[in-house]
Amino acid sequence: MLRISCPYCGLRDETEYVFGGPSHITRPAPEVSDAEWADYLFNRDNPKGVHYERWQHAYGCGRWFNVARNTATHEILAVYRMGEPKPVLATATPPAAAREASR
Amino acid sequence: MQRYSLLKVMGQALRRNIGWQPAWRDPQPQSGYDVVIIGGGGHGLATAYYLAKQHGVRRVAVLEKGWIGGGNSGRNTQVSRSNYFYPVSSAFYDHSLKLYEGLGQDLNFNVMLSQRGIISLAHSEHDLELNRRWANAILMNNVDSEILTPDQIKRLVPILNLHSRHPVIGGFIQRRGGISRHDAVVWGYARAANALGVDIIQGCEVTGFDISGGRVRGVHTSRGRIGGDRIVMSVAGHSSVLAGMAGLRLPITTMALQAMVTEPVKPVLDAIVISAAVHAYVSQSDRGEIVIGGGADVYNSYAQRGGLPLTRSTLAATIELFPCFSRLRLMRQWAGAVDVTPDTSPIMGLTPVPGLYINCGWGTGGYKAIPAGGDTMAYTVAHQRPHELIAAFGLDRFAKGALIDEGAAAGVAH
């Protein structure tokens, strides 16, 4: 069970939220090539590690926000509002510490 | 290769079973191979086997970072079926099911295929309408499919509760659908490939590609550089990470697909039951465990463990359908890192990097495709052009807009 801190309501269970996929994807201009348009529509970074993603507090305030989360450990590294830039994460969490934290 | 037979088992029993040989060698990696396959799961091992058997390519290495069959090949719910909606999918998956039907003989390894029938349930008039359309499309694809009434379902699965919160008002069955033993499929392919000279190298993680002169020349691994001008990526959930080392971006999202088993009980269920509406599929293994497949957690995950909210909803739905399972204890629950594509169809064939091939995007249903995946990828690598059964599943289909949307035909709600 993830526990996510909504920037507006505070710490709540995963079941109150809806996942919205990766953040910071910008739609290219309509005149780009098919390959660039397909890259925008379909290709994803899908990292093993820090993933910047959108969540909606659907069964709470209903508002959208961003989360930086480690996809290998599920550790939540940062929560920030829509429109804000990607946070600079000081250090990548060493796996051992993350394992400790997820216990 | 030591051939397995009843006579062999009896002979060994008389000699206290001291004459069995290891089923495959544990070779040191050579400096180069004709073909290097990354990923020692079912698809990778099957590709190696068919390359050696049908195309005479014997200098083949399968590189596995952990142990063979330790990823999704050992984490699935063992179901084989070919009840797909689109003709290209049906043709591919039915080829796979036909190969499964002869696999035990072909590999001289009992894969315990049991074609007990796979029943998809309809819980509403709308489900039933879609089931009829689906069953008819499958028949048009020359695959067996039959609409069932609630009475027929009750006769096939007496323990099913037709009047639960999700009332069962009909369904359809593919009688050739079934389950087999996933470890046996992996070990059978490994043993047969090894006998044809394939090197299966476990504990060997790929850390990068050697690309020069516009084509791939080899891989860098935790056990040194291994040369090869034809390289196949067959690593399921880690496809994006591996392809990224070659500068490729893929239309893949890695998610945690859950499954679980109960303690073993006497035989009570001799069909596979799928409910799309509640996203649960249930069968009983030969060991007696009730095997329950659930959905994928909704967020990106490489963790190979599922979240509890989804476990709970899967089990709640299963117990509604099978109230007699409510007192069974759950023995294990796990997840596999599955590679989901936007159209839930696989990605197979060539890549923009010459010499580099890809077999991924199986998402929630790669196990049933192992024999055909291996067979068609072996052809593709040997002839350096896609096999006709997988020509539509290329990586280039996304830019062309030629998606094969099997989201519904996966048998579960997505």
Tab-separated table of N, CA, C and O in Angstrom, chain A residues 1-2 14-15 17-19 21-22 34-35 38-49 51 53 55 69 71-74 102, chain B residues 65 237-238 240-241 249-254 256 297-303 305-310 342 395 398-401 403:
chain	number	residue	atom	x	y	z
A	1	MET	N	0.841	-1.202	0.000
A	1	MET	CA	0.000	0.000	0.000
A	1	MET	C	0.878	1.255	0.000
A	1	MET	O	1.687	1.441	0.892
A	2	LEU	N	0.697	2.091	-1.028
A	2	LEU	CA	1.402	3.373	-1.014
A	2	LEU	C	0.658	4.311	-0.068
A	2	LEU	O	-0.556	4.263	0.045
A	14	GLU	N	-3.266	4.943	-0.670
A	14	GLU	CA	-3.254	4.791	-2.128
A	14	GLU	C	-4.665	4.699	-2.731
A	14	GLU	O	-4.925	5.202	-3.819
A	15	THR	N	-5.593	4.064	-1.996
A	15	THR	CA	-6.924	3.804	-2.551
A	15	THR	C	-7.727	5.089	-2.781
A	15	THR	O	-8.737	5.067	-3.464
A	17	TYR	N	-6.503	7.625	-4.353
A	17	TYR	CA	-5.896	8.318	-5.489
A	17	TYR	C	-6.105	7.571	-6.803
A	17	TYR	O	-6.313	6.363	-6.823
A	18	VAL	N	-5.991	8.325	-7.897
A	18	VAL	CA	-5.970	7.744	-9.237
A	18	VAL	C	-4.639	8.137	-9.871
A	18	VAL	O	-4.217	9.291	-9.791
A	19	PHE	N	-3.993	7.148	-10.511
A	19	PHE	CA	-2.697	7.370	-11.139
A	19	PHE	C	-2.907	7.988	-12.519
A	19	PHE	O	-3.788	7.564	-13.262
A	21	GLY	N	-0.209	8.623	-14.915
A	21	GLY	CA	0.901	8.450	-15.862
A	21	GLY	C	1.999	9.484	-15.675
A	21	GLY	O	1.962	10.292	-14.750
A	22	PRO	N	2.988	9.485	-16.575
A	22	PRO	CA	4.145	10.356	-16.429
A	22	PRO	C	3.796	11.845	-16.536
A	22	PRO	O	2.877	12.215	-17.275
A	34	ASP	N	5.491	12.049	-38.416
A	34	ASP	CA	4.760	10.942	-37.789
A	34	ASP	C	5.579	10.303	-36.678
A	34	ASP	O	5.057	9.930	-35.631
A	35	ALA	N	6.898	10.181	-36.911
A	35	ALA	CA	7.759	9.530	-35.916
A	35	ALA	C	7.798	10.346	-34.628
A	35	ALA	O	7.694	9.794	-33.526
A	38	ALA	N	4.408	10.014	-32.903
A	38	ALA	CA	4.277	8.703	-32.260
A	38	ALA	C	5.119	8.655	-30.993
A	38	ALA	O	4.717	8.064	-29.987
A	39	ASP	N	6.295	9.295	-31.034
A	39	ASP	CA	7.151	9.327	-29.851
A	39	ASP	C	6.424	10.029	-28.700
A	39	ASP	O	6.431	9.565	-27.567
A	40	TYR	N	5.738	11.144	-29.044
A	40	TYR	CA	4.969	11.882	-28.024
A	40	TYR	C	3.784	11.051	-27.522
A	40	TYR	O	3.516	10.975	-26.325
A	41	LEU	N	3.077	10.391	-28.453
A	41	LEU	CA	1.870	9.667	-28.068
A	41	LEU	C	2.171	8.398	-27.275
A	41	LEU	O	1.482	8.094	-26.298
A	42	PHE	N	3.171	7.637	-27.724
A	42	PHE	CA	3.322	6.261	-27.232
A	42	PHE	C	4.591	5.985	-26.426
A	42	PHE	O	4.545	5.214	-25.485
A	43	ASN	N	5.736	6.554	-26.847
A	43	ASN	CA	6.993	6.184	-26.180
A	43	ASN	C	7.080	6.807	-24.797
A	43	ASN	O	6.667	7.951	-24.594
A	44	ARG	N	7.601	6.048	-23.853
A	44	ARG	CA	7.703	6.502	-22.473
A	44	ARG	C	9.090	6.194	-21.926
A	44	ARG	O	9.703	5.209	-22.321
A	45	ASP	N	9.553	7.024	-20.954
A	45	ASP	CA	10.863	6.780	-20.364
A	45	ASP	C	10.872	5.468	-19.576
A	45	ASP	O	11.820	4.723	-19.624
A	46	ASN	N	9.798	5.215	-18.830
A	46	ASN	CA	9.625	3.958	-18.087
A	46	ASN	C	10.878	3.575	-17.302
A	46	ASN	O	11.394	2.459	-17.434
A	47	PRO	N	11.396	4.478	-16.459
A	47	PRO	CA	12.675	4.195	-15.798
A	47	PRO	C	12.538	3.182	-14.663
A	47	PRO	O	11.471	3.049	-14.063
A	48	LYS	N	13.646	2.465	-14.416
A	48	LYS	CA	13.747	1.693	-13.172
A	48	LYS	C	14.503	2.594	-12.216
A	48	LYS	O	15.717	2.738	-12.313
A	49	GLY	N	13.763	3.270	-11.365
A	49	GLY	CA	14.363	4.299	-10.511
A	49	GLY	C	13.375	5.442	-10.379
A	49	GLY	O	12.171	5.219	-10.314
A	51	HIS	N	10.781	8.142	-11.025
A	51	HIS	CA	9.751	8.386	-12.037
A	51	HIS	C	8.928	9.594	-11.602
A	51	HIS	O	8.457	9.644	-10.458
A	53	GLU	N	5.603	11.541	-11.921
A	53	GLU	CA	4.276	11.085	-12.350
A	53	GLU	C	3.162	11.929	-11.749
A	53	GLU	O	3.365	12.642	-10.765
A	55	TRP	N	-0.678	12.282	-10.096
A	55	TRP	CA	-1.706	11.580	-9.325
A	55	TRP	C	-2.858	12.547	-9.094
A	55	TRP	O	-2.671	13.756	-9.002
A	69	ARG	N	8.721	9.297	-7.574
A	69	ARG	CA	8.663	8.015	-6.854
A	69	ARG	C	9.674	7.053	-7.472
A	69	ARG	O	9.898	7.054	-8.682
A	71	THR	N	10.507	3.589	-8.801
A	71	THR	CA	9.678	2.476	-9.274
A	71	THR	C	10.229	1.119	-8.835
A	71	THR	O	9.538	0.116	-8.960
A	72	ALA	N	11.468	1.079	-8.352
A	72	ALA	CA	12.020	-0.197	-7.899
A	72	ALA	C	11.707	-0.459	-6.433
A	72	ALA	O	11.539	-1.602	-6.019
A	73	THR	N	11.614	0.630	-5.647
A	73	THR	CA	11.388	0.461	-4.204
A	73	THR	C	10.026	0.986	-3.759
A	73	THR	O	9.612	0.755	-2.637
A	74	HIS	N	9.338	1.737	-4.631
A	74	HIS	CA	8.061	2.401	-4.344
A	74	HIS	C	8.219	3.562	-3.362
A	74	HIS	O	7.227	4.107	-2.880
A	102	SER	N	11.303	0.709	3.552
A	102	SER	CA	10.048	0.096	3.105
A	102	SER	C	9.604	-1.021	4.039
A	102	SER	O	8.571	-1.622	3.846
B	65	LYS	N	20.514	-12.724	-16.300
B	65	LYS	CA	21.181	-12.035	-15.181
B	65	LYS	C	20.968	-12.763	-13.852
B	65	LYS	O	21.811	-12.696	-12.973
B	237	GLY	N	9.762	-7.101	-18.599
B	237	GLY	CA	9.581	-5.857	-17.859
B	237	GLY	C	10.768	-4.919	-17.905
B	237	GLY	O	10.617	-3.710	-17.690
B	238	HIS	N	11.963	-5.445	-18.160
B	238	HIS	CA	13.148	-4.598	-18.206
B	238	HIS	C	13.510	-4.144	-19.620
B	238	HIS	O	14.605	-3.634	-19.856
B	240	SER	N	12.533	-1.606	-21.485
B	240	SER	CA	12.831	-0.180	-21.657
B	240	SER	C	14.249	0.133	-21.202
B	240	SER	O	14.959	0.921	-21.829
B	241	VAL	N	14.663	-0.481	-20.071
B	241	VAL	CA	15.988	-0.224	-19.516
B	241	VAL	C	17.057	-0.737	-20.474
B	241	VAL	O	18.023	-0.038	-20.793
B	249	ARG	N	13.901	4.266	-27.466
B	249	ARG	CA	12.791	4.524	-26.547
B	249	ARG	C	11.631	3.630	-26.972
B	249	ARG	O	11.318	3.536	-28.164
B	250	LEU	N	10.980	2.978	-26.026
B	250	LEU	CA	9.923	2.024	-26.365
B	250	LEU	C	8.569	2.489	-25.838
B	250	LEU	O	8.489	3.175	-24.818
B	251	PRO	N	7.484	2.081	-26.516
B	251	PRO	CA	6.129	2.394	-26.017
B	251	PRO	C	5.708	1.392	-24.951
B	251	PRO	O	4.733	0.659	-25.127
B	252	ILE	N	6.456	1.334	-23.860
B	252	ILE	CA	6.212	0.305	-22.850
B	252	ILE	C	6.128	0.931	-21.467
B	252	ILE	O	6.886	1.846	-21.138
B	253	THR	N	5.187	0.439	-20.673
B	253	THR	CA	5.085	0.803	-19.268
B	253	THR	C	5.224	-0.473	-18.456
B	253	THR	O	4.537	-1.456	-18.733
B	254	THR	N	6.123	-0.476	-17.490
B	254	THR	CA	6.339	-1.661	-16.661
B	254	THR	C	5.466	-1.581	-15.420
B	254	THR	O	5.476	-0.584	-14.703
B	256	ALA	N	3.314	-4.016	-12.124
B	256	ALA	CA	3.377	-5.238	-11.319
B	256	ALA	C	2.069	-6.009	-11.476
B	256	ALA	O	1.020	-5.548	-11.033
B	297	ASP	N	-1.173	-3.590	-10.617
B	297	ASP	CA	-1.264	-2.319	-9.893
B	297	ASP	C	-1.206	-1.204	-10.922
B	297	ASP	O	-0.535	-1.323	-11.938
B	298	VAL	N	-1.920	-0.104	-10.653
B	298	VAL	CA	-2.147	0.887	-11.710
B	298	VAL	C	-0.931	1.759	-12.018
B	298	VAL	O	-0.943	2.490	-12.987
B	299	TYR	N	0.111	1.716	-11.194
B	299	TYR	CA	1.246	2.623	-11.386
B	299	TYR	C	2.485	1.851	-11.859
B	299	TYR	O	2.568	0.636	-11.686
B	300	ASN	N	3.453	2.559	-12.453
B	300	ASN	CA	4.714	1.959	-12.901
B	300	ASN	C	5.396	1.261	-11.723
B	300	ASN	O	5.491	1.839	-10.631
B	301	SER	N	5.883	0.044	-11.957
B	301	SER	CA	6.579	-0.655	-10.885
B	301	SER	C	7.508	-1.729	-11.434
B	301	SER	O	7.138	-2.498	-12.310
B	302	TYR	N	8.729	-1.767	-10.899
B	302	TYR	CA	9.679	-2.848	-11.195
B	302	TYR	C	9.863	-3.716	-9.946
B	302	TYR	O	10.792	-4.502	-9.870
B	303	ALA	N	8.993	-3.547	-8.949
B	303	ALA	CA	9.285	-4.102	-7.633
B	303	ALA	C	9.036	-5.600	-7.522
B	303	ALA	O	9.487	-6.229	-6.576
B	305	ARG	N	6.538	-7.060	-6.556
B	305	ARG	CA	5.613	-7.382	-5.469
B	305	ARG	C	4.389	-6.507	-5.650
B	305	ARG	O	4.512	-5.344	-6.047
B	306	GLY	N	3.228	-7.065	-5.406
B	306	GLY	CA	2.009	-6.329	-5.658
B	306	GLY	C	1.517	-5.599	-4.426
B	306	GLY	O	1.875	-5.934	-3.304
B	307	GLY	N	0.696	-4.562	-4.651
B	307	GLY	CA	0.123	-3.796	-3.549
B	307	GLY	C	-1.086	-4.509	-2.956
B	307	GLY	O	-1.828	-5.200	-3.661
B	308	LEU	N	-1.301	-4.311	-1.659
B	308	LEU	CA	-2.383	-5.020	-0.983
B	308	LEU	C	-3.797	-4.634	-1.427
B	308	LEU	O	-4.674	-5.492	-1.442
B	309	PRO	N	-4.068	-3.350	-1.804
B	309	PRO	CA	-5.453	-3.043	-2.207
B	309	PRO	C	-5.935	-3.932	-3.361
B	309	PRO	O	-7.078	-4.398	-3.361
B	310	LEU	N	-5.043	-4.194	-4.329
B	310	LEU	CA	-5.445	-5.011	-5.472
B	310	LEU	C	-5.581	-6.488	-5.082
B	310	LEU	O	-6.484	-7.184	-5.542
B	342	PRO	N	0.736	0.199	-25.480
B	342	PRO	CA	-0.515	0.957	-25.571
B	342	PRO	C	-1.682	0.138	-26.157
B	342	PRO	O	-2.831	0.394	-25.827
B	395	LEU	N	7.861	-2.917	-34.212
B	395	LEU	CA	7.987	-1.668	-33.447
B	395	LEU	C	7.530	-0.465	-34.278
B	395	LEU	O	7.099	0.555	-33.737
B	398	PHE	N	3.632	1.748	-34.453
B	398	PHE	CA	3.109	2.882	-33.688
B	398	PHE	C	3.166	4.166	-34.515
B	398	PHE	O	2.211	4.931	-34.534
B	399	ALA	N	4.283	4.385	-35.212
B	399	ALA	CA	4.382	5.583	-36.048
B	399	ALA	C	3.429	5.503	-37.240
B	399	ALA	O	2.946	6.521	-37.730
B	400	LYS	N	3.124	4.270	-37.691
B	400	LYS	CA	2.193	4.104	-38.814
B	400	LYS	C	0.734	4.205	-38.383
B	400	LYS	O	-0.160	4.266	-39.225
B	401	GLY	N	0.495	4.111	-37.074
B	401	GLY	CA	-0.889	4.101	-36.593
B	401	GLY	C	-1.576	2.772	-36.794
B	401	GLY	O	-2.792	2.679	-36.699
B	403	LEU	N	-2.108	0.112	-35.030
B	403	LEU	CA	-2.165	-0.580	-33.744
B	403	LEU	C	-3.100	-1.790	-33.826
B	403	LEU	O	-4.029	-1.818	-34.639
